[in-house]
Amino acid sequence: RSSLFGKDLLTCQDLSRDEIWLIFETTKEMKHAYYRGERPRLLEGKNLGMIFEEPSTRTRVSFEVAMSQLGGHALYLRPGELHLGVRETIADTARVLSRYLDGIMARLLKHETLEELAKHATIPVINGLTDWFHPVQALTDVYTMLEKFGDLKKIKVAFFGDATNVANSLLVLTSRLGMNFTFCGPKKYWPKERVMKMVEENVAETGANIEITEDIDKAIKDANVVYTDLWWWVGQEHEAEERKAAFQPYQVNSNLMKRAAKNAVFMHCLPAARGMEVTDDVIDGPWSIVWDQAENRLHVEKAILVLLMG
Ligand code: CP
């Protein structure tokens, strides 16, 4: 059993550096085994509850396929299906689900709901995205960078746009690993104190080079990875016009990509709003590794599930 057995994964700050590397090494084993045609039934007889308060394509499908390929079973619990905080406390739901399941993966509107669920569950709880963090996505992204570049310390990652849950998790994970990460966007949408406190703790330990700036020239210079995310999410539609105007200068288009390092790649967690944060010629062009990135969600999730529940 790994040191991660029975643990929750709510943020990347929950993981030690050794545990992060264990996830990456296990992911590599999972992916190679998959391509050799092997389907080790490491989670035979295990059940994962997947709670969704919001829609999803990648998280929904990849976690279910991961469980299936590992010989286990996943239950899709769609928005509104459980008495989660309605007619029953979150704590009571956590206690009951812990008697049926071996693990929970939850995509919830509020990070505090996830924390409450994890506090009262006696089985591992995995964050499948909240308003604050998306750790499985960030682990997938950094694993994908490792695959493409081989040495995480030798690359510069530049994120353009909004301090989304994905940007927050990338900031936490890259600082925890001592990487070079620049967040570039309008000041109004910079990462909040809750995230920067984690980043500062990590930088003090690892000496990571983390920059937060509005300066596009500075951010794109020598960037090996150019990353962006949606400019607005469910519930922020009423801010769409204001956000479009604020983020337009930070759009990832071919002019921006040409100013990055020669070997630069383009990444996006998806779904993408084409023509907004990224143009078609970038996401469909030679820089783009978004489909490899999306595939890696499956392999990373298999590693996480085996390490937490296997
Ligand atoms: N990147 C991501 O989490 O995608 P979904 O919203 O489709 O799950």
CSV table of C-alpha atoms and ligand atoms in Angstrom, one decimal:
chain,number,residue,atom,x,y,z
A,1,ARG,CA,0.0,0.0,0.0
A,2,SER,CA,1.2,3.5,-0.8
A,3,SER,CA,1.6,6.4,1.6
A,4,LEU,CA,-1.4,7.8,-0.2
A,5,PHE,CA,-3.7,4.9,0.7
A,6,GLY,CA,-6.9,6.2,2.4
A,7,LYS,CA,-6.0,9.9,1.9
A,8,ASP,CA,-8.2,12.6,0.4
A,9,LEU,CA,-7.0,14.7,-2.5
A,10,LEU,CA,-8.7,18.1,-2.2
A,11,THR,CA,-5.8,20.4,-3.2
A,12,CYS,CA,-2.3,19.9,-4.5
A,13,GLN,CA,-1.1,21.3,-1.2
A,14,ASP,CA,-2.3,18.1,0.4
A,15,LEU,CA,0.4,16.2,-1.4
A,16,SER,CA,4.1,15.9,-0.4
A,17,ARG,CA,6.7,16.2,-3.1
A,18,ASP,CA,7.3,12.4,-2.8
A,19,GLU,CA,3.6,11.8,-3.2
A,20,ILE,CA,3.4,14.0,-6.3
A,21,TRP,CA,6.3,12.1,-7.9
A,22,LEU,CA,4.7,8.8,-6.8
A,23,ILE,CA,1.6,9.8,-8.8
A,24,PHE,CA,3.7,10.7,-11.8
A,25,GLU,CA,5.7,7.4,-11.7
A,26,THR,CA,2.5,5.4,-11.3
A,27,THR,CA,0.9,7.3,-14.1
A,28,LYS,CA,3.8,6.4,-16.4
A,29,GLU,CA,3.4,2.7,-15.4
A,30,MET,CA,-0.4,2.9,-16.0
A,31,LYS,CA,0.0,4.5,-19.4
A,32,HIS,CA,2.7,2.1,-20.6
A,33,ALA,CA,0.8,-0.9,-19.4
A,34,TYR,CA,-2.3,0.4,-21.2
A,35,TYR,CA,-0.4,0.8,-24.5
A,36,ARG,CA,1.0,-2.8,-24.1
A,37,GLY,CA,-2.6,-3.9,-24.0
A,38,GLU,CA,-2.5,-4.8,-20.3
A,39,ARG,CA,-5.6,-4.2,-18.1
A,40,PRO,CA,-4.5,-5.0,-14.5
A,41,ARG,CA,-7.6,-5.4,-12.4
A,42,LEU,CA,-6.1,-3.5,-9.4
A,43,LEU,CA,-9.5,-2.2,-8.2
A,44,GLU,CA,-11.6,-5.4,-8.6
A,45,GLY,CA,-14.7,-5.2,-6.4
A,46,LYS,CA,-14.1,-1.5,-5.6
A,47,ASN,CA,-16.8,1.2,-6.1
A,48,LEU,CA,-16.3,4.9,-6.7
A,49,GLY,CA,-19.2,7.3,-6.2
A,50,MET,CA,-18.9,10.3,-8.6
A,51,ILE,CA,-21.0,13.2,-7.4
A,52,PHE,CA,-21.5,16.1,-9.9
A,53,GLU,CA,-23.2,19.4,-9.1
A,54,GLU,CA,-22.0,20.8,-12.5
A,55,PRO,CA,-21.6,19.4,-16.0
A,56,SER,CA,-18.5,17.7,-17.2
A,57,THR,CA,-17.1,15.8,-20.2
A,58,ARG,CA,-13.5,14.8,-19.3
A,59,THR,CA,-13.9,14.3,-15.6
A,60,ARG,CA,-17.2,12.4,-16.0
A,61,VAL,CA,-16.0,10.0,-18.7
A,62,SER,CA,-12.4,9.5,-17.7
A,63,PHE,CA,-13.0,8.6,-14.1
A,64,GLU,CA,-15.7,6.1,-15.1
A,65,VAL,CA,-13.4,4.5,-17.8
A,66,ALA,CA,-10.5,4.5,-15.3
A,67,MET,CA,-12.5,2.5,-12.8
A,68,SER,CA,-13.8,0.2,-15.5
A,69,GLN,CA,-10.3,-0.5,-16.9
A,70,LEU,CA,-9.1,-1.2,-13.3
A,71,GLY,CA,-11.8,-3.8,-12.8
A,72,GLY,CA,-13.9,-1.6,-10.5
A,73,HIS,CA,-17.2,0.2,-10.9
A,74,ALA,CA,-18.2,3.9,-10.9
A,75,LEU,CA,-21.6,5.3,-10.0
A,76,TYR,CA,-22.5,8.5,-11.8
A,77,LEU,CA,-24.5,10.7,-9.4
A,78,ARG,CA,-25.9,13.5,-11.5
A,79,PRO,CA,-26.6,17.1,-10.3
A,80,GLY,CA,-29.6,17.1,-8.0
A,81,GLU,CA,-29.6,13.3,-7.5
A,82,LEU,CA,-28.3,13.1,-3.9
A,83,HIS,CA,-29.7,14.8,-0.8
A,84,LEU,CA,-26.4,16.6,-0.6
A,85,GLY,CA,-27.0,19.4,1.9
A,86,VAL,CA,-30.7,19.4,1.0
A,87,ARG,CA,-33.0,17.3,3.2
A,88,GLU,CA,-29.8,15.7,4.7
A,89,THR,CA,-26.7,17.2,6.1
A,90,ILE,CA,-23.5,16.8,4.0
A,91,ALA,CA,-22.0,15.0,7.1
A,92,ASP,CA,-24.8,12.4,7.1
A,93,THR,CA,-24.4,11.9,3.4
A,94,ALA,CA,-20.7,11.4,3.8
A,95,ARG,CA,-21.2,8.9,6.6
A,96,VAL,CA,-23.7,6.8,4.6
A,97,LEU,CA,-21.7,6.8,1.4
A,98,SER,CA,-18.7,5.7,3.4
A,99,ARG,CA,-20.6,2.5,4.3
A,100,TYR,CA,-21.3,1.6,0.6
A,101,LEU,CA,-18.3,2.9,-1.4
A,102,ASP,CA,-14.5,2.7,-1.5
A,103,GLY,CA,-14.0,6.3,-2.7
A,104,ILE,CA,-15.8,9.4,-3.7
A,105,MET,CA,-14.9,11.8,-6.6
A,106,ALA,CA,-16.9,15.0,-6.4
A,107,ARG,CA,-17.3,18.1,-8.6
A,108,LEU,CA,-18.9,20.6,-6.3
A,109,LEU,CA,-19.9,24.3,-6.6
A,110,LYS,CA,-18.3,25.2,-3.3
A,111,HIS,CA,-14.9,24.0,-2.0
A,112,GLU,CA,-16.2,24.2,1.5
A,113,THR,CA,-18.9,21.6,0.7
A,114,LEU,CA,-16.1,19.3,-0.5
A,115,GLU,CA,-14.1,19.9,2.8
A,116,GLU,CA,-17.2,19.1,4.8
A,117,LEU,CA,-17.8,15.9,2.8
A,118,ALA,CA,-14.2,14.8,3.3
A,119,LYS,CA,-14.2,15.7,7.0
A,120,HIS,CA,-17.0,13.2,7.6
A,121,ALA,CA,-16.3,10.5,5.1
A,122,THR,CA,-14.1,7.6,6.2
A,123,ILE,CA,-13.1,6.8,2.6
A,124,PRO,CA,-10.9,8.9,0.2
A,125,VAL,CA,-12.5,11.9,-1.3
A,126,ILE,CA,-11.0,13.3,-4.6
A,127,ASN,CA,-11.7,16.8,-5.8
A,128,GLY,CA,-13.1,16.7,-9.4
A,129,LEU,CA,-13.2,20.6,-9.5
A,130,THR,CA,-14.6,23.2,-7.1
A,131,ASP,CA,-14.8,27.0,-7.3
A,132,TRP,CA,-11.3,27.2,-6.0
A,133,PHE,CA,-9.3,24.2,-7.1
A,134,HIS,CA,-8.9,21.4,-9.8
A,135,PRO,CA,-5.9,19.4,-8.5
A,136,VAL,CA,-6.4,16.3,-10.8
A,137,GLN,CA,-6.3,18.7,-13.8
A,138,ALA,CA,-3.1,20.3,-12.6
A,139,LEU,CA,-1.4,17.0,-11.9
A,140,THR,CA,-2.3,15.9,-15.4
A,141,ASP,CA,-0.9,19.1,-16.9
A,142,VAL,CA,2.4,18.9,-15.1
A,143,TYR,CA,2.7,15.2,-15.9
A,144,THR,CA,2.1,16.1,-19.6
A,145,MET,CA,4.8,18.8,-19.4
A,146,LEU,CA,7.2,16.1,-17.9
A,147,GLU,CA,6.4,13.8,-20.8
A,148,LYS,CA,7.0,16.6,-23.4
A,149,PHE,CA,10.1,18.2,-21.9
A,150,GLY,CA,11.7,15.7,-19.5
A,151,ASP,CA,12.9,18.2,-16.9
A,152,LEU,CA,10.4,20.3,-15.1
A,153,LYS,CA,13.0,22.6,-13.7
A,154,LYS,CA,14.2,23.7,-17.2
A,155,ILE,CA,10.9,25.0,-18.5
A,156,LYS,CA,9.0,28.2,-18.1
A,157,VAL,CA,5.2,27.9,-17.9
A,158,ALA,CA,3.1,31.0,-18.8
A,159,PHE,CA,-0.6,31.1,-18.0
A,160,PHE,CA,-2.7,33.8,-19.6
A,161,GLY,CA,-6.1,35.0,-18.5
A,162,ASP,CA,-8.2,34.5,-15.3
A,163,ALA,CA,-7.2,33.0,-12.0
A,164,THR,CA,-9.5,30.0,-12.5
A,165,ASN,CA,-9.6,26.9,-10.3
A,166,VAL,CA,-7.1,25.4,-12.8
A,167,ALA,CA,-4.8,28.4,-12.6
A,168,ASN,CA,-4.9,28.2,-8.8
A,169,SER,CA,-4.0,24.5,-8.8
A,170,LEU,CA,-1.2,25.0,-11.3
A,171,LEU,CA,0.2,27.8,-9.1
A,172,VAL,CA,0.1,25.6,-6.1
A,173,LEU,CA,1.6,22.5,-7.8
A,174,THR,CA,4.3,24.3,-9.8
A,175,SER,CA,5.5,26.2,-6.7
A,176,ARG,CA,5.4,22.9,-4.7
A,177,LEU,CA,7.7,21.4,-7.3
A,178,GLY,CA,10.1,24.4,-7.5
A,179,MET,CA,9.1,25.2,-11.1
A,180,ASN,CA,9.1,28.5,-13.1
A,181,PHE,CA,5.5,29.7,-13.5
A,182,THR,CA,4.2,33.1,-14.6
A,183,PHE,CA,0.6,34.1,-14.3
A,184,CYS,CA,-0.3,36.9,-16.7
A,185,GLY,CA,-3.7,38.7,-16.7
A,186,PRO,CA,-5.5,41.9,-15.7
A,187,LYS,CA,-4.9,42.8,-12.0
A,188,LYS,CA,-8.6,42.6,-11.1
A,189,TYR,CA,-8.5,38.8,-11.9
A,190,TRP,CA,-5.2,37.9,-10.2
A,191,PRO,CA,-5.0,34.9,-7.8
A,192,LYS,CA,-6.5,35.5,-4.4
A,193,GLU,CA,-4.8,35.5,-1.0
A,194,ARG,CA,-5.9,32.0,-0.1
A,195,VAL,CA,-3.9,30.7,-3.1
A,196,MET,CA,-1.0,33.0,-2.8
A,197,LYS,CA,-0.5,32.0,0.9
A,198,MET,CA,0.0,28.4,-0.3
A,199,VAL,CA,2.3,29.6,-3.1
A,200,GLU,CA,4.4,31.7,-0.7
A,201,GLU,CA,4.8,28.7,1.7
A,202,ASN,CA,6.0,26.5,-1.2
A,203,VAL,CA,8.3,29.1,-2.7
A,204,ALA,CA,10.0,29.5,0.7
A,205,GLU,CA,10.7,25.7,0.7
A,206,THR,CA,11.5,25.1,-3.0
A,207,GLY,CA,12.8,28.4,-4.3
A,208,ALA,CA,10.3,28.2,-7.2
A,209,ASN,CA,10.2,31.2,-9.5
A,210,ILE,CA,6.5,32.3,-9.5
A,211,GLU,CA,5.5,35.6,-11.1
A,212,ILE,CA,2.2,37.4,-11.2
A,213,THR,CA,2.1,40.1,-13.8
A,214,GLU,CA,0.0,42.1,-16.3
A,215,ASP,CA,3.0,42.4,-18.6
A,216,ILE,CA,2.5,40.2,-21.6
A,217,ASP,CA,6.0,40.7,-23.1
A,218,LYS,CA,7.6,39.6,-19.9
A,219,ALA,CA,5.3,36.6,-19.5
A,220,ILE,CA,5.6,35.2,-23.1
A,221,LYS,CA,9.4,35.7,-23.3
A,222,ASP,CA,11.1,32.3,-23.3
A,223,ALA,CA,7.9,30.5,-22.3
A,224,ASN,CA,8.0,26.8,-23.2
A,225,VAL,CA,4.4,26.1,-22.2
A,226,VAL,CA,1.6,28.6,-23.0
A,227,TYR,CA,-1.6,27.8,-21.1
A,228,THR,CA,-5.0,29.4,-21.0
A,229,ASP,CA,-8.5,28.7,-19.6
A,230,LEU,CA,-12.0,30.0,-20.0
A,231,TRP,CA,-12.6,33.7,-19.4
A,232,TRP,CA,-15.9,32.9,-17.5
A,233,TRP,CA,-17.6,29.8,-16.1
A,234,VAL,CA,-21.1,28.7,-15.0
A,235,GLY,CA,-22.6,31.4,-12.9
A,236,GLN,CA,-20.4,34.2,-14.3
A,237,GLU,CA,-22.4,34.7,-17.6
A,238,HIS,CA,-23.7,38.0,-16.4
A,239,GLU,CA,-20.1,39.3,-16.4
A,240,ALA,CA,-19.3,38.0,-19.9
A,241,GLU,CA,-19.0,41.4,-21.6
A,242,GLU,CA,-16.9,43.0,-18.9
A,243,ARG,CA,-14.6,39.9,-18.9
A,244,LYS,CA,-14.3,39.7,-22.7
A,245,ALA,CA,-13.0,43.3,-22.7
A,246,ALA,CA,-10.6,42.7,-19.8
A,247,PHE,CA,-9.1,39.5,-21.1
A,248,GLN,CA,-9.0,40.2,-24.9
A,249,PRO,CA,-5.4,41.5,-24.8
A,250,TYR,CA,-4.4,38.2,-23.1
A,251,GLN,CA,-5.9,36.0,-25.9
A,252,VAL,CA,-3.6,33.2,-27.0
A,253,ASN,CA,-3.3,33.6,-30.7
A,254,SER,CA,-0.6,32.8,-33.3
A,255,ASN,CA,1.0,36.2,-32.8
A,256,LEU,CA,1.5,35.5,-29.1
A,257,MET,CA,2.7,31.9,-29.7
A,258,LYS,CA,5.4,33.2,-32.2
A,259,ARG,CA,6.8,35.3,-29.4
A,260,ALA,CA,7.3,32.3,-27.1
A,261,ALA,CA,10.3,29.9,-27.0
A,262,LYS,CA,11.0,28.0,-30.2
A,263,ASN,CA,9.9,24.7,-28.8
A,264,ALA,CA,6.8,26.1,-27.1
A,265,VAL,CA,3.6,24.1,-26.7
A,266,PHE,CA,0.0,25.2,-26.2
A,267,MET,CA,-2.1,23.7,-23.3
A,268,HIS,CA,-5.7,24.1,-22.3
A,269,CYS,CA,-7.6,22.1,-19.7
A,270,LEU,CA,-10.8,22.2,-22.0
A,271,PRO,CA,-13.5,22.9,-22.7
A,272,ALA,CA,-12.3,25.8,-24.8
A,273,ALA,CA,-14.2,28.8,-26.0
A,274,ARG,CA,-12.7,29.1,-29.4
A,275,GLY,CA,-12.2,32.6,-30.6
A,276,MET,CA,-12.2,33.9,-27.0
A,277,GLU,CA,-9.2,32.8,-24.9
A,278,VAL,CA,-7.7,30.8,-27.8
A,279,THR,CA,-7.9,31.0,-31.6
A,280,ASP,CA,-8.5,28.0,-33.8
A,281,ASP,CA,-5.1,28.3,-35.5
A,282,VAL,CA,-3.4,27.7,-32.1
A,283,ILE,CA,-5.6,25.0,-30.6
A,284,ASP,CA,-5.7,23.1,-33.9
A,285,GLY,CA,-2.1,24.0,-34.9
A,286,PRO,CA,1.3,22.5,-34.4
A,287,TRP,CA,1.9,24.0,-31.0
A,288,SER,CA,-1.2,22.3,-29.5
A,289,ILE,CA,-0.9,19.3,-27.2
A,290,VAL,CA,-4.4,19.6,-25.8
A,291,TRP,CA,-5.5,16.1,-26.9
A,292,ASP,CA,-2.5,14.4,-25.3
A,293,GLN,CA,-3.2,16.5,-22.3
A,294,ALA,CA,-6.9,15.4,-22.2
A,295,GLU,CA,-5.9,11.7,-22.7
A,296,ASN,CA,-3.5,11.9,-19.8
A,297,ARG,CA,-6.5,12.7,-17.4
A,298,LEU,CA,-7.3,9.0,-17.8
A,299,HIS,CA,-3.8,7.7,-16.9
A,300,VAL,CA,-3.3,10.2,-14.0
A,301,GLU,CA,-6.7,9.3,-12.6
A,302,LYS,CA,-5.9,5.6,-12.7
A,303,ALA,CA,-2.7,6.2,-10.8
A,304,ILE,CA,-4.6,8.3,-8.2
A,305,LEU,CA,-7.4,5.8,-7.8
A,306,VAL,CA,-4.9,2.9,-7.4
A,307,LEU,CA,-2.8,4.8,-4.9
A,308,LEU,CA,-5.7,6.0,-2.8
A,309,MET,CA,-8.0,3.0,-2.9
A,310,GLY,CA,-5.9,0.0,-4.1
B,1,CP,N1,-11.0,19.9,-17.8
B,1,CP,C1,-12.1,19.4,-17.3
B,1,CP,O1,-12.2,19.2,-16.1
B,1,CP,O2,-13.1,19.1,-18.2
B,1,CP,P1,-14.6,18.8,-17.9
B,1,CP,O3,-15.2,20.0,-17.3
B,1,CP,O4,-15.2,18.3,-19.2
B,1,CP,O5,-14.6,17.6,-16.8
